[in-house]
Short mmCIF file of C-alpha atoms in Angstrom, two decimals:
data_model
loop_
_atom_site.label_atom_id
_atom_site.label_comp_id
_atom_site.label_asym_id
_atom_site.label_seq_id
_atom_site.Cartn_x
_atom_site.Cartn_y
_atom_site.Cartn_z
CA MET A 1 -49.32 26.19 -26.63
CA VAL A 2 -48.29 22.53 -26.90
CA GLU A 3 -50.04 20.16 -24.56
CA HIS A 4 -48.26 17.07 -23.18
CA SER A 5 -50.07 13.91 -22.30
CA PRO A 6 -49.70 12.64 -18.71
CA ALA A 7 -47.93 9.52 -19.98
CA GLU A 8 -45.04 11.41 -21.64
CA PRO A 9 -43.00 12.11 -18.45
CA VAL A 10 -43.34 8.46 -17.44
CA GLN A 11 -42.20 7.27 -20.86
CA ALA A 12 -39.22 9.63 -20.77
CA ALA A 13 -38.23 8.30 -17.37
CA LEU A 14 -38.49 4.74 -18.58
CA ARG A 15 -36.32 5.51 -21.60
CA SER A 16 -33.65 7.07 -19.39
CA THR A 17 -33.54 4.11 -16.99
CA ALA A 18 -33.64 1.53 -19.77
CA HIS A 19 -30.29 2.70 -21.18
CA PRO A 20 -27.96 -0.32 -21.06
CA ARG A 21 -24.90 1.64 -20.01
CA ARG A 22 -25.07 3.66 -16.82
CA ARG A 23 -23.06 6.82 -16.63
CA PHE A 24 -20.04 6.61 -14.36
CA ALA A 25 -20.91 2.99 -13.55
CA SER A 26 -17.31 2.08 -12.77
CA MET A 27 -16.88 5.11 -10.52
CA ARG A 28 -20.05 4.24 -8.60
CA ALA A 29 -18.93 0.63 -8.24
CA ILE A 30 -15.51 1.66 -6.91
CA LEU A 31 -17.05 4.08 -4.42
CA ALA A 32 -19.55 1.46 -3.25
CA LEU A 33 -16.77 -1.10 -2.81
CA MET A 34 -14.70 1.41 -0.82
CA LEU A 35 -17.64 2.16 1.49
CA ARG A 36 -18.23 -1.58 1.95
CA GLU A 37 -14.56 -2.06 2.78
CA MET A 38 -14.65 0.76 5.34
CA ALA A 39 -17.73 -0.69 7.00
CA THR A 40 -16.41 -4.24 7.19
CA SER A 41 -12.78 -3.51 8.03
CA TYR A 42 -13.13 -0.60 10.45
CA GLY A 43 -16.83 -0.25 11.24
CA ARG A 44 -17.09 -3.46 13.27
CA SER A 45 -14.45 -2.44 15.80
CA PRO A 46 -15.24 0.06 18.58
CA LEU A 47 -11.94 1.85 17.90
CA GLY A 48 -12.39 1.74 14.13
CA TYR A 49 -9.72 3.68 12.28
CA LEU A 50 -7.82 4.26 15.52
CA TRP A 51 -6.38 0.76 15.15
CA ALA A 52 -4.69 1.83 11.92
CA ILE A 53 -2.80 4.48 13.90
CA LEU A 54 -2.12 2.36 16.97
CA GLU A 55 -0.32 -0.34 14.98
CA PRO A 56 2.60 1.83 13.77
CA VAL A 57 2.65 3.77 17.05
CA GLY A 58 3.05 0.54 18.99
CA GLY A 59 5.81 -0.64 16.66
CA ILE A 60 7.71 2.64 16.91
CA VAL A 61 7.42 2.75 20.70
CA LEU A 62 8.68 -0.82 20.99
CA LEU A 63 11.62 -0.22 18.66
CA THR A 64 12.50 3.00 20.47
CA LEU A 65 12.49 1.34 23.89
CA VAL A 66 14.54 -1.65 22.76
CA PHE A 67 17.20 0.11 20.72
CA SER A 68 17.53 3.17 22.96
CA ALA A 69 18.49 0.76 25.75
CA ILE A 70 21.21 -0.75 23.55
CA VAL A 71 22.69 2.26 21.73
CA ARG A 72 22.86 5.94 22.63
CA GLU A 73 21.87 7.35 19.24
CA PRO A 74 20.06 6.06 16.16
CA PRO A 75 22.04 5.58 12.93
CA LEU A 76 20.73 8.93 11.67
CA GLY A 77 20.12 12.04 13.79
CA ASP A 78 19.45 11.88 17.49
CA ASN A 79 15.73 11.04 17.57
CA PHE A 80 14.78 7.37 17.78
CA PRO A 81 11.03 7.74 17.00
CA LEU A 82 11.68 9.75 13.82
CA PHE A 83 14.31 7.31 12.55
CA TYR A 84 12.16 4.21 13.06
CA ALA A 85 8.99 5.93 11.84
CA SER A 86 10.76 6.89 8.59
CA GLY A 87 11.42 3.20 8.02
CA LEU A 88 8.31 1.58 9.47
CA VAL A 89 5.67 3.83 7.88
CA PRO A 90 6.62 3.17 4.23
CA PHE A 91 7.00 -0.54 5.01
CA LEU A 92 3.49 -0.65 6.49
CA LEU A 93 2.15 1.30 3.50
CA TYR A 94 3.60 -1.30 1.15
CA GLY A 95 2.39 -4.19 3.32
CA ASP A 96 -1.16 -2.92 3.74
CA ILE A 97 -1.61 -2.25 0.03
CA SER A 98 -0.14 -5.57 -1.08
CA ASN A 99 -2.17 -7.58 1.46
CA LYS A 100 -5.43 -5.79 0.69
CA MET A 101 -5.02 -6.17 -3.06
CA MET A 102 -3.97 -9.81 -2.78
CA ALA A 103 -7.34 -10.59 -1.16
CA SER A 104 -9.43 -8.24 -3.32
CA LEU A 105 -11.10 -10.94 -5.45
CA GLY A 106 -11.96 -13.11 -2.46
CA PHE A 107 -13.28 -10.11 -0.52
CA SER A 108 -15.53 -8.89 -3.35
CA LYS A 109 -16.36 -12.26 -4.96
CA PRO A 110 -20.11 -12.12 -4.14
CA LEU A 111 -20.36 -8.78 -5.97
CA LEU A 112 -18.31 -9.75 -9.01
CA VAL A 113 -21.22 -11.78 -10.40
CA TYR A 114 -22.91 -8.47 -11.31
CA PRO A 115 -22.00 -7.17 -14.79
CA SER A 116 -21.50 -3.63 -13.49
CA VAL A 117 -18.70 -4.72 -11.12
CA THR A 118 -15.40 -5.85 -12.65
CA PHE A 119 -12.29 -7.29 -11.04
CA ALA A 120 -10.51 -4.03 -11.90
CA ASP A 121 -13.09 -2.13 -9.81
CA ALA A 122 -12.48 -4.42 -6.85
CA ILE A 123 -8.70 -4.07 -7.10
CA LEU A 124 -8.75 -0.30 -7.59
CA ALA A 125 -11.19 0.23 -4.71
CA ARG A 126 -8.98 -1.60 -2.24
CA PHE A 127 -5.88 0.19 -3.55
CA LEU A 128 -7.41 3.66 -3.18
CA LEU A 129 -8.75 2.99 0.31
CA ALA A 130 -5.46 1.50 1.51
CA VAL A 131 -3.48 4.45 0.13
CA LEU A 132 -5.81 7.04 1.66
CA THR A 133 -5.82 5.28 5.03
CA GLN A 134 -2.06 4.87 5.22
CA MET A 135 -1.40 8.43 4.06
CA LEU A 136 -3.67 9.75 6.81
CA VAL A 137 -1.85 7.54 9.32
CA ALA A 138 1.54 8.73 8.08
CA SER A 139 0.50 12.39 8.25
CA ALA A 140 -0.84 12.03 11.80
CA LEU A 141 2.16 10.05 13.00
CA PHE A 142 4.89 12.26 11.56
CA SER A 143 3.05 15.42 12.63
CA ALA A 144 2.84 14.13 16.21
CA ILE A 145 6.56 13.24 16.28
CA LEU A 146 7.59 16.64 14.91
CA MET A 147 5.37 18.45 17.43
CA ILE A 148 6.42 16.42 20.47
CA TYR A 149 10.16 16.29 19.77
CA ASP A 150 12.58 19.02 18.79
CA THR A 151 14.01 17.17 15.80
CA ARG A 152 15.41 20.32 14.14
CA THR A 153 14.94 18.64 10.76
CA VAL A 154 14.18 20.33 7.46
CA LEU A 155 11.58 18.29 5.59
CA ASP A 156 11.82 17.65 1.88
CA LEU A 157 8.17 16.85 1.13
CA GLN A 158 8.89 16.05 -2.50
CA ALA A 159 11.41 13.36 -1.53
CA ILE A 160 9.07 11.93 1.12
CA LEU A 161 6.08 11.77 -1.23
CA LEU A 162 8.24 10.19 -3.92
CA GLY A 163 9.29 7.47 -1.47
CA LEU A 164 5.69 6.84 -0.42
CA ALA A 165 4.66 6.69 -4.09
CA MET A 166 7.36 4.06 -4.64
CA ALA A 167 5.96 2.06 -1.69
CA ALA A 168 2.41 2.34 -3.08
CA ALA A 169 3.47 1.26 -6.58
CA LEU A 170 5.44 -1.69 -5.24
CA GLY A 171 2.53 -2.73 -3.01
CA ALA A 172 0.19 -2.57 -5.99
CA GLY A 173 2.48 -4.67 -8.15
CA VAL A 174 3.07 -7.35 -5.54
CA GLY A 175 -0.59 -7.32 -4.52
CA ILE A 176 -2.00 -7.71 -8.04
CA MET A 177 0.41 -10.52 -8.89
CA ASN A 178 -0.39 -12.29 -5.62
CA CYS A 179 -4.09 -11.76 -6.29
CA PHE A 180 -3.73 -13.81 -9.47
CA LEU A 181 -1.54 -16.45 -7.82
CA THR A 182 -3.87 -16.95 -4.85
CA GLY A 183 -6.82 -17.23 -7.25
CA MET A 184 -5.08 -19.94 -9.23
CA PHE A 185 -3.35 -21.63 -6.30
CA PRO A 186 -5.23 -21.08 -3.00
CA SER A 187 -2.27 -22.27 -0.92
CA TRP A 188 -0.06 -19.50 -2.33
CA GLY A 189 -1.27 -17.05 0.33
CA ARG A 190 0.23 -19.17 3.13
CA ILE A 191 3.43 -19.75 1.20
CA TRP A 192 3.81 -16.01 0.56
CA ALA A 193 3.23 -15.21 4.23
CA ILE A 194 6.12 -17.49 5.18
CA VAL A 195 8.43 -16.24 2.43
CA ASN A 196 7.63 -12.59 3.12
CA ARG A 197 8.17 -12.77 6.88
CA PRO A 198 11.97 -12.15 6.88
CA VAL A 199 11.56 -9.09 4.63
CA PHE A 200 10.80 -6.98 7.71
CA LEU A 201 14.31 -7.69 9.00
CA ILE A 202 16.20 -7.00 5.76
CA SER A 203 14.54 -3.78 4.58
CA CYS A 204 16.80 -1.31 6.45
CA ILE A 205 14.14 -0.35 9.00
CA PHE A 206 16.55 -0.76 11.94
CA PHE A 207 19.82 0.09 10.21
CA LEU A 208 21.29 1.93 7.24
CA PHE A 209 22.11 0.32 3.93
CA GLU A 210 25.66 1.73 4.07
CA SER A 211 26.37 -0.10 7.35
CA VAL A 212 25.93 -3.54 5.77
CA PRO A 213 29.29 -5.14 4.86
CA GLN A 214 30.09 -6.57 1.47
CA PRO A 215 29.12 -8.81 -0.26
CA PHE A 216 25.81 -8.72 1.62
CA ARG A 217 25.26 -5.09 0.67
CA ASP A 218 25.18 -5.97 -3.03
CA TRP A 219 22.65 -8.72 -2.37
CA LEU A 220 20.54 -6.43 -0.20
CA TRP A 221 20.37 -3.87 -3.01
CA TRP A 222 17.94 -6.11 -4.90
CA ASN A 223 15.34 -5.72 -2.15
CA PRO A 224 13.13 -2.91 -3.54
CA LEU A 225 11.99 -1.90 -0.06
CA VAL A 226 15.55 -0.84 0.74
CA HIS A 227 15.23 1.78 -2.01
CA VAL A 228 11.79 2.85 -0.78
CA ILE A 229 12.91 3.40 2.81
CA GLY A 230 16.14 5.07 1.73
CA GLN A 231 14.17 7.52 -0.40
CA VAL A 232 11.76 8.38 2.44
CA ARG A 233 14.62 8.87 4.92
CA SER A 234 16.39 11.24 2.53
CA GLY A 235 13.37 13.52 2.88
CA PHE A 236 13.66 13.67 6.66
CA TYR A 237 17.46 13.94 6.83
CA PRO A 238 18.71 16.48 4.27
CA TYR A 239 22.34 15.53 4.92
CA TYR A 240 21.66 11.84 4.16
CA ASP A 241 22.81 11.01 0.64
CA ALA A 242 20.98 7.85 -0.38
CA ALA A 243 22.93 7.45 -3.61
CA TYR A 244 22.05 3.76 -3.86
CA VAL A 245 18.34 4.45 -4.37
CA SER A 246 17.14 3.55 -7.87
CA HIS A 247 13.71 4.92 -8.75
CA VAL A 248 13.87 3.23 -12.16
CA TYR A 249 14.35 -0.17 -10.52
CA VAL A 250 11.44 0.17 -8.10
CA PHE A 251 8.96 1.71 -10.54
CA GLY A 252 10.06 -0.60 -13.35
CA LEU A 253 9.59 -3.69 -11.19
CA SER A 254 6.24 -2.39 -9.93
CA LEU A 255 4.86 -1.62 -13.39
CA THR A 256 6.05 -4.99 -14.70
CA LEU A 257 4.23 -6.82 -11.88
CA ILE A 258 1.10 -4.70 -12.35
CA ALA A 259 0.99 -5.31 -16.11
CA ALA A 260 1.66 -9.04 -15.77
CA GLY A 261 -0.86 -9.44 -12.94
CA LEU A 262 -3.64 -7.62 -14.82
CA LEU A 263 -2.89 -9.58 -17.98
CA PHE A 264 -3.13 -12.92 -16.19
CA LEU A 265 -6.26 -11.86 -14.28
CA GLY A 266 -7.95 -10.82 -17.49
CA ARG A 267 -7.07 -14.16 -19.07
CA TYR A 268 -8.00 -16.44 -16.15
CA PHE A 269 -10.66 -14.40 -14.31
CA LEU A 270 -13.56 -16.69 -15.19
CA HIS A 271 -11.54 -19.74 -14.22
CA ILE A 272 -10.74 -18.17 -10.82
CA MET A 273 -14.38 -17.22 -10.23
CA ASN A 274 -15.61 -20.72 -11.08
CA ALA A 275 -12.97 -22.51 -9.01
#
C-alpha cells in the first residue's frame, strides 16, 4: 500500500491553481459581465425588467390610439396593436442592441484592465443580454396581443425569427462600429443620436413600403430597417408579399460593419483605453 505525505494534496492543489490559463475563462468573463449588466441596468429599479416590457407596450398603445382615431383600419389586417407591434418590436430590438454595444467599452472599462477580460468579452456579453431581453419582451408582447385580440392570423415563425435575426445582426454591426467611433471620437455618440433620430419615422413602422411614392420609395429601400420590418410583418400576415426585402443586403451590411468594427477595435484598443 502506497502512503501519501500530507503535503501532496496541497502541492497538487497549488499546481492546479498556478496554471496560467484558466479553463473557460472567456465564458466565465462573459457570464460575469452579463450578471453585472443585469444588476446595474435592471436591479436598481423597483420594476426591474418590467420597464423593458412597458416601453414597447406604451409605444404600441399610443400609436394605436392616435392612428385609430385618424383611420378606420391599419395598412395591413384589421388589428392596430398587431400591426404596430410587428414594426416597433424589431426596431426596438435593433435599437437596444446597437445602443448597448456602442457603450460596451465605456461600461466595462474598469474591468478591461484585467488580462482575463477582453473587449470581445464585453461586447459579446452586452449583445447576448440585449438579445435575450428583447426576445423575451417580444414573446410576451406578441403572445398577449394574440390572446387578447381575435387576429385570425397564421404565424410563420420561421419568417418572424429570420426578421428578428436580421434586426439583431444589424444592431450588432452598427453597435460595434459606433463602439469604435465613440472610443476614438467621444463626441460621436451625440452626433449619432441626432443623425439616428429621424430613422424612427422612415423605417415603415407606421406605413407600408409599397405605399411610398416614387422616387422616394427607391431611396427608402436603402434603409436596412425597412427590410427588417418587412420581413417580420410577412411572418404575421401570410398574404403580405414583401418582395422588396433583401436578406443579402441586410446581412451583408451587418457582417461588413461587424468585421470592420472588430478590426479597428483590435488595432486601436490600447489607444482607446489610454485616452
